[in-house]
mmCIF file of N, CA and C in Angstrom:
data_model
loop_
_atom_site.group_PDB
_atom_site.id
_atom_site.type_symbol
_atom_site.label_atom_id
_atom_site.label_comp_id
_atom_site.label_asym_id
_atom_site.label_seq_id
_atom_site.Cartn_x
_atom_site.Cartn_y
_atom_site.Cartn_z
ATOM 1 N N MET D 22 -24.173 0.209 7.007
ATOM 2 C CA MET D 22 -22.740 0.321 6.863
ATOM 3 C C MET D 22 -22.262 1.547 7.633
ATOM 4 N N ALA D 23 -21.254 1.390 8.447
ATOM 5 C CA ALA D 23 -20.732 2.490 9.256
ATOM 6 C C ALA D 23 -19.897 3.424 8.381
ATOM 7 N N ARG D 24 -20.032 4.704 8.651
ATOM 8 C CA ARG D 24 -19.242 5.684 7.915
ATOM 9 C C ARG D 24 -17.843 5.773 8.497
ATOM 10 N N MET D 25 -16.886 6.011 7.623
ATOM 11 C CA MET D 25 -15.507 6.177 8.048
ATOM 12 C C MET D 25 -15.363 7.562 8.684
ATOM 13 N N HIS D 26 -14.577 7.659 9.712
ATOM 14 C CA HIS D 26 -14.320 8.943 10.344
ATOM 15 C C HIS D 26 -12.983 9.475 9.879
ATOM 16 N N ASP D 27 -12.984 10.690 9.426
ATOM 17 C CA ASP D 27 -11.793 11.399 8.989
ATOM 18 C C ASP D 27 -10.894 10.524 8.110
ATOM 19 N N PRO D 28 -11.383 10.121 6.938
ATOM 20 C CA PRO D 28 -10.575 9.260 6.066
ATOM 21 C C PRO D 28 -9.343 9.992 5.543
ATOM 22 N N ALA D 29 -8.353 9.226 5.184
ATOM 23 C CA ALA D 29 -7.119 9.794 4.639
ATOM 24 C C ALA D 29 -7.377 10.317 3.229
ATOM 25 N N HIS D 30 -6.733 11.412 2.894
ATOM 26 C CA HIS D 30 -6.769 11.930 1.534
ATOM 27 C C HIS D 30 -6.052 10.916 0.636
ATOM 28 N N PRO D 31 -6.516 10.738 -0.610
ATOM 29 C CA PRO D 31 -5.864 9.772 -1.496
ATOM 30 C C PRO D 31 -4.362 10.017 -1.674
ATOM 31 N N GLY D 32 -3.955 11.261 -1.632
ATOM 32 C CA GLY D 32 -2.523 11.561 -1.739
ATOM 33 C C GLY D 32 -1.733 11.000 -0.575
ATOM 34 N N GLU D 33 -2.334 11.050 0.599
ATOM 35 C CA GLU D 33 -1.691 10.491 1.787
ATOM 36 C C GLU D 33 -1.549 8.974 1.645
ATOM 37 N N VAL D 34 -2.587 8.344 1.106
ATOM 38 C CA VAL D 34 -2.541 6.893 0.873
ATOM 39 C C VAL D 34 -1.489 6.571 -0.188
ATOM 40 N N LEU D 35 -1.446 7.359 -1.242
ATOM 41 C CA LEU D 35 -0.468 7.133 -2.310
ATOM 42 C C LEU D 35 0.952 7.184 -1.784
ATOM 43 N N ARG D 36 1.223 8.070 -0.858
ATOM 44 C CA ARG D 36 2.569 8.167 -0.270
ATOM 45 C C ARG D 36 3.064 6.820 0.258
ATOM 46 N N GLU D 37 2.129 6.025 0.804
ATOM 47 C CA GLU D 37 2.491 4.725 1.376
ATOM 48 C C GLU D 37 2.986 3.743 0.313
ATOM 49 N N PHE D 38 2.594 3.947 -0.937
ATOM 50 C CA PHE D 38 2.986 3.059 -2.027
ATOM 51 C C PHE D 38 4.337 3.431 -2.641
ATOM 52 N N LEU D 39 4.776 4.657 -2.427
ATOM 53 C CA LEU D 39 5.949 5.158 -3.146
ATOM 54 C C LEU D 39 7.257 4.719 -2.501
ATOM 55 N N PRO D 40 8.207 4.288 -3.333
ATOM 56 C CA PRO D 40 9.514 3.894 -2.800
ATOM 57 C C PRO D 40 10.238 5.105 -2.195
ATOM 58 N N GLU D 41 10.863 4.901 -1.063
ATOM 59 C CA GLU D 41 11.568 6.000 -0.390
ATOM 60 C C GLU D 41 12.765 6.502 -1.187
ATOM 61 N N ASP D 42 13.340 5.636 -2.023
ATOM 62 C CA ASP D 42 14.538 6.022 -2.759
ATOM 63 C C ASP D 42 14.229 6.685 -4.108
ATOM 64 N N MET D 43 12.940 6.945 -4.377
ATOM 65 C CA MET D 43 12.556 7.566 -5.638
ATOM 66 C C MET D 43 12.040 8.978 -5.370
ATOM 67 N N SER D 44 12.501 9.935 -6.145
ATOM 68 C CA SER D 44 12.093 11.327 -5.945
ATOM 69 C C SER D 44 10.683 11.563 -6.479
ATOM 70 N N ILE D 45 10.077 12.635 -5.985
ATOM 71 C CA ILE D 45 8.751 13.030 -6.459
ATOM 72 C C ILE D 45 8.821 13.342 -7.960
ATOM 73 N N GLY D 46 9.912 13.935 -8.395
ATOM 74 C CA GLY D 46 10.099 14.239 -9.818
ATOM 75 C C GLY D 46 10.111 12.986 -10.671
ATOM 76 N N GLU D 47 10.777 11.930 -10.197
ATOM 77 C CA GLU D 47 10.821 10.669 -10.940
ATOM 78 C C GLU D 47 9.433 10.036 -11.031
ATOM 79 N N ILE D 48 8.701 10.073 -9.940
ATOM 80 C CA ILE D 48 7.359 9.494 -9.917
ATOM 81 C C ILE D 48 6.427 10.304 -10.806
ATOM 82 N N ALA D 49 6.549 11.632 -10.749
ATOM 83 C CA ALA D 49 5.737 12.498 -11.610
ATOM 84 C C ALA D 49 6.007 12.192 -13.075
ATOM 85 N N ALA D 50 7.265 11.975 -13.426
ATOM 86 C CA ALA D 50 7.614 11.652 -14.806
ATOM 87 C C ALA D 50 6.977 10.329 -15.231
ATOM 88 N N ARG D 51 6.983 9.338 -14.357
ATOM 89 C CA ARG D 51 6.347 8.051 -14.667
ATOM 90 C C ARG D 51 4.845 8.220 -14.903
ATOM 91 N N LEU D 52 4.245 9.123 -14.136
ATOM 92 C CA LEU D 52 2.803 9.367 -14.253
ATOM 93 C C LEU D 52 2.455 10.304 -15.410
ATOM 94 N N GLY D 53 3.449 11.002 -15.936
ATOM 95 C CA GLY D 53 3.197 11.955 -17.006
ATOM 96 C C GLY D 53 2.537 13.229 -16.521
ATOM 97 N N VAL D 54 2.859 13.629 -15.276
ATOM 98 C CA VAL D 54 2.326 14.866 -14.703
ATOM 99 C C VAL D 54 3.490 15.714 -14.221
ATOM 100 N N SER D 55 3.203 16.970 -13.928
ATOM 101 C CA SER D 55 4.265 17.840 -13.425
ATOM 102 C C SER D 55 4.567 17.516 -11.967
ATOM 103 N N ARG D 56 5.777 17.832 -11.563
ATOM 104 C CA ARG D 56 6.161 17.626 -10.172
ATOM 105 C C ARG D 56 5.273 18.428 -9.224
ATOM 106 N N PRO D 57 4.984 19.726 -9.526
ATOM 107 C CA PRO D 57 4.099 20.483 -8.643
ATOM 108 C C PRO D 57 2.699 19.871 -8.516
ATOM 109 N N HIS D 58 2.176 19.334 -9.616
ATOM 110 C CA HIS D 58 0.844 18.720 -9.557
ATOM 111 C C HIS D 58 0.861 17.499 -8.631
ATOM 112 N N LEU D 59 1.849 16.638 -8.789
ATOM 113 C CA LEU D 59 1.939 15.461 -7.928
ATOM 114 C C LEU D 59 2.142 15.879 -6.479
ATOM 115 N N SER D 60 2.951 16.886 -6.260
ATOM 116 C CA SER D 60 3.186 17.372 -4.899
ATOM 117 C C SER D 60 1.889 17.862 -4.262
ATOM 118 N N ARG D 61 1.065 18.604 -5.036
ATOM 119 C CA ARG D 61 -0.223 19.077 -4.509
ATOM 120 C C ARG D 61 -1.119 17.901 -4.137
ATOM 121 N N LEU D 62 -1.131 16.869 -4.963
ATOM 122 C CA LEU D 62 -1.930 15.683 -4.663
ATOM 123 C C LEU D 62 -1.415 15.000 -3.393
ATOM 124 N N LEU D 63 -0.128 14.776 -3.315
ATOM 125 C CA LEU D 63 0.453 14.087 -2.157
ATOM 126 C C LEU D 63 0.260 14.857 -0.861
ATOM 127 N N ASN D 64 0.157 16.174 -0.962
ATOM 128 C CA ASN D 64 -0.030 17.005 0.229
ATOM 129 C C ASN D 64 -1.490 17.340 0.513
ATOM 130 N N GLY D 65 -2.408 16.711 -0.232
ATOM 131 C CA GLY D 65 -3.832 16.899 0.028
ATOM 132 C C GLY D 65 -4.406 18.199 -0.479
ATOM 133 N N HIS D 66 -3.708 18.868 -1.417
ATOM 134 C CA HIS D 66 -4.182 20.141 -1.946
ATOM 135 C C HIS D 66 -4.777 20.009 -3.342
ATOM 136 N N ALA D 67 -4.819 18.788 -3.880
ATOM 137 C CA ALA D 67 -5.435 18.516 -5.177
ATOM 138 C C ALA D 67 -6.204 17.208 -5.052
ATOM 139 N N ALA D 68 -7.271 17.104 -5.822
ATOM 140 C CA ALA D 68 -8.112 15.907 -5.783
ATOM 141 C C ALA D 68 -7.575 14.832 -6.724
ATOM 142 N N MET D 69 -7.932 13.602 -6.410
ATOM 143 C CA MET D 69 -7.633 12.472 -7.286
ATOM 144 C C MET D 69 -8.705 12.459 -8.375
ATOM 145 N N THR D 70 -8.330 12.850 -9.575
ATOM 146 C CA THR D 70 -9.271 12.862 -10.693
ATOM 147 C C THR D 70 -9.351 11.459 -11.300
ATOM 148 N N ALA D 71 -10.332 11.263 -12.170
ATOM 149 C CA ALA D 71 -10.469 9.960 -12.843
ATOM 150 C C ALA D 71 -9.220 9.644 -13.667
ATOM 151 N N GLU D 72 -8.727 10.635 -14.386
ATOM 152 C CA GLU D 72 -7.523 10.423 -15.202
ATOM 153 C C GLU D 72 -6.324 10.060 -14.328
ATOM 154 N N MET D 73 -6.162 10.785 -13.223
ATOM 155 C CA MET D 73 -5.043 10.491 -12.323
ATOM 156 C C MET D 73 -5.233 9.125 -11.663
ATOM 157 N N ALA D 74 -6.477 8.769 -11.340
ATOM 158 C CA ALA D 74 -6.742 7.463 -10.727
ATOM 159 C C ALA D 74 -6.318 6.330 -11.658
ATOM 160 N N ILE D 75 -6.541 6.499 -12.957
ATOM 161 C CA ILE D 75 -6.097 5.484 -13.916
ATOM 162 C C ILE D 75 -4.579 5.377 -13.900
ATOM 163 N N LYS D 76 -3.897 6.520 -13.942
ATOM 164 C CA LYS D 76 -2.434 6.517 -13.942
ATOM 165 C C LYS D 76 -1.874 5.921 -12.651
ATOM 166 N N VAL D 77 -2.446 6.325 -11.521
ATOM 167 C CA VAL D 77 -1.979 5.824 -10.230
ATOM 168 C C VAL D 77 -2.262 4.326 -10.111
ATOM 169 N N GLY D 78 -3.412 3.897 -10.622
ATOM 170 C CA GLY D 78 -3.723 2.472 -10.621
ATOM 171 C C GLY D 78 -2.701 1.668 -11.398
ATOM 172 N N LEU D 79 -2.308 2.170 -12.557
ATOM 173 C CA LEU D 79 -1.281 1.492 -13.350
ATOM 174 C C LEU D 79 0.062 1.505 -12.634
ATOM 175 N N LEU D 80 0.403 2.624 -12.031
ATOM 176 C CA LEU D 80 1.675 2.755 -11.316
ATOM 177 C C LEU D 80 1.768 1.792 -10.132
ATOM 178 N N THR D 81 0.680 1.667 -9.389
ATOM 179 C CA THR D 81 0.703 0.900 -8.137
ATOM 180 C C THR D 81 0.076 -0.490 -8.258
ATOM 181 N N ARG D 82 -0.390 -0.823 -9.471
ATOM 182 C CA ARG D 82 -1.070 -2.105 -9.710
ATOM 183 C C ARG D 82 -2.293 -2.275 -8.805
ATOM 184 N N THR D 83 -3.049 -1.174 -8.719
ATOM 185 C CA THR D 83 -4.304 -1.161 -7.970
ATOM 186 C C THR D 83 -5.396 -0.727 -8.937
ATOM 187 N N THR D 84 -6.629 -0.663 -8.458
ATOM 188 C CA THR D 84 -7.715 -0.262 -9.347
ATOM 189 C C THR D 84 -7.963 1.243 -9.282
ATOM 190 N N PRO D 85 -8.289 1.853 -10.406
ATOM 191 C CA PRO D 85 -8.652 3.271 -10.394
ATOM 192 C C PRO D 85 -9.864 3.518 -9.496
ATOM 193 N N GLU D 86 -10.783 2.552 -9.479
ATOM 194 C CA GLU D 86 -11.991 2.704 -8.658
ATOM 195 C C GLU D 86 -11.648 2.884 -7.186
ATOM 196 N N SER D 87 -10.639 2.173 -6.714
ATOM 197 C CA SER D 87 -10.284 2.293 -5.292
ATOM 198 C C SER D 87 -9.818 3.710 -4.959
ATOM 199 N N TRP D 88 -9.115 4.336 -5.891
ATOM 200 C CA TRP D 88 -8.638 5.704 -5.656
ATOM 201 C C TRP D 88 -9.794 6.697 -5.700
ATOM 202 N N LEU D 89 -10.742 6.482 -6.613
ATOM 203 C CA LEU D 89 -11.888 7.388 -6.709
ATOM 204 C C LEU D 89 -12.837 7.223 -5.530
ATOM 205 N N VAL D 90 -13.011 5.995 -5.054
ATOM 206 C CA VAL D 90 -13.838 5.771 -3.864
ATOM 207 C C VAL D 90 -13.208 6.475 -2.670
ATOM 208 N N ASN D 91 -11.896 6.371 -2.556
ATOM 209 C CA ASN D 91 -11.203 7.044 -1.461
ATOM 210 C C ASN D 91 -11.400 8.554 -1.544
ATOM 211 N N GLN D 92 -11.324 9.119 -2.751
ATOM 212 C CA GLN D 92 -11.524 10.562 -2.925
ATOM 213 C C GLN D 92 -12.946 10.941 -2.550
ATOM 214 N N ALA D 93 -13.919 10.139 -2.980
ATOM 215 C CA ALA D 93 -15.324 10.433 -2.667
ATOM 216 C C ALA D 93 -15.565 10.393 -1.153
ATOM 217 N N LYS D 94 -14.998 9.417 -0.472
ATOM 218 C CA LYS D 94 -15.150 9.330 0.986
ATOM 219 C C LYS D 94 -14.533 10.556 1.656
ATOM 220 N N TRP D 95 -13.370 10.969 1.172
ATOM 221 C CA TRP D 95 -12.698 12.133 1.757
ATOM 222 C C TRP D 95 -13.525 13.399 1.514
ATOM 223 N N ASP D 96 -14.026 13.548 0.277
ATOM 224 C CA ASP D 96 -14.848 14.717 -0.061
ATOM 225 C C ASP D 96 -16.113 14.762 0.792
ATOM 226 N N LEU D 97 -16.778 13.616 0.927
ATOM 227 C CA LEU D 97 -18.006 13.553 1.714
ATOM 228 C C LEU D 97 -17.730 13.852 3.182
ATOM 229 N N TRP D 98 -16.649 13.345 3.705
ATOM 230 C CA TRP D 98 -16.286 13.618 5.096
ATOM 231 C C TRP D 98 -16.081 15.121 5.302
ATOM 232 N N ARG D 99 -15.315 15.735 4.399
ATOM 233 C CA ARG D 99 -15.061 17.179 4.508
ATOM 234 C C ARG D 99 -16.370 17.964 4.432
ATOM 235 N N ALA D 100 -17.237 17.619 3.505
ATOM 236 C CA ALA D 100 -18.511 18.326 3.354
ATOM 237 C C ALA D 100 -19.398 18.126 4.578
ATOM 238 N N SER D 101 -19.337 16.952 5.186
ATOM 239 C CA SER D 101 -20.190 16.664 6.349
ATOM 240 C C SER D 101 -19.746 17.420 7.597
ATOM 241 N N GLN D 102 -18.568 17.994 7.566
ATOM 242 C CA GLN D 102 -18.071 18.758 8.708
ATOM 243 C C GLN D 102 -18.580 20.198 8.708
ATOM 244 N N LYS D 103 -19.222 20.600 7.632
ATOM 245 C CA LYS D 103 -19.791 21.943 7.521
ATOM 246 C C LYS D 103 -21.246 21.900 7.980
ATOM 247 N N PRO D 104 -21.796 23.042 8.356
ATOM 248 C CA PRO D 104 -23.222 23.062 8.713
ATOM 249 C C PRO D 104 -24.082 22.592 7.535
ATOM 250 N N LEU D 105 -25.131 21.855 7.855
ATOM 251 C CA LEU D 105 -26.020 21.357 6.804
ATOM 252 C C LEU D 105 -26.771 22.504 6.144
ATOM 253 N N PRO D 106 -26.908 22.440 4.827
ATOM 254 C CA PRO D 106 -27.668 23.490 4.145
ATOM 255 C C PRO D 106 -29.157 23.328 4.446
ATOM 256 N N LYS D 107 -29.897 24.406 4.326
ATOM 257 C CA LYS D 107 -31.348 24.358 4.519
ATOM 258 C C LYS D 107 -31.983 23.891 3.213
ATOM 259 N N VAL D 108 -32.495 22.659 3.229
ATOM 260 C CA VAL D 108 -33.130 22.071 2.053
ATOM 261 C C VAL D 108 -34.467 21.505 2.488
ATOM 262 N N GLU D 109 -35.534 21.902 1.793
ATOM 263 C CA GLU D 109 -36.844 21.358 2.109
ATOM 264 C C GLU D 109 -37.004 20.020 1.391
ATOM 265 N N PRO D 110 -37.189 18.930 2.144
ATOM 266 C CA PRO D 110 -37.298 17.613 1.519
ATOM 267 C C PRO D 110 -38.564 17.474 0.683
ATOM 268 N N LEU D 111 -38.509 16.610 -0.319
ATOM 269 C CA LEU D 111 -39.677 16.301 -1.138
ATOM 270 C C LEU D 111 -40.618 15.394 -0.353
ATOM 271 N N ASP D 112 -41.911 15.520 -0.605
ATOM 272 C CA ASP D 112 -42.896 14.623 -0.018
ATOM 273 C C ASP D 112 -43.092 13.485 -1.016
ATOM 274 N N LEU D 113 -42.257 12.472 -0.951
ATOM 275 C CA LEU D 113 -42.258 11.404 -1.939
ATOM 276 C C LEU D 113 -43.441 10.454 -1.789
ATOM 277 N N GLU D 114 -44.008 10.368 -0.601
ATOM 278 C CA GLU D 114 -45.132 9.452 -0.392
ATOM 279 C C GLU D 114 -46.393 9.937 -1.102
ATOM 280 N N SER D 115 -46.624 11.219 -1.136
ATOM 281 C CA SER D 115 -47.846 11.728 -1.786
ATOM 282 C C SER D 115 -47.665 11.829 -3.298
ATOM 283 N N ALA D 116 -46.423 11.767 -3.776
ATOM 284 C CA ALA D 116 -46.165 11.864 -5.212
ATOM 285 C C ALA D 116 -46.408 10.540 -5.917
ATOM 286 N N ALA D 117 -46.470 9.454 -5.174
ATOM 287 C CA ALA D 117 -46.611 8.123 -5.802
ATOM 288 C C ALA D 117 -47.994 7.800 -6.235
#
């Protein structure tokens, strides 16, 4: 399976679902979160948590899993852009 390159942050994807005529404050109220918290998520400065994924799934009629998978892909992409840590691999063949 090919890896995605530079995936969108879940907040960026969520923006595509939101009606243009609805304020961030109104959407935050529907989700039961503060306006600043939703703003941080939409701007890529906060992660999509499991609890938020459930709320967003209900709001957008999508699955919470899809939001968490998107967050995991984004997190992995960001981590893969850093130098690899020095880790000595296990010798799994001799352990069997």
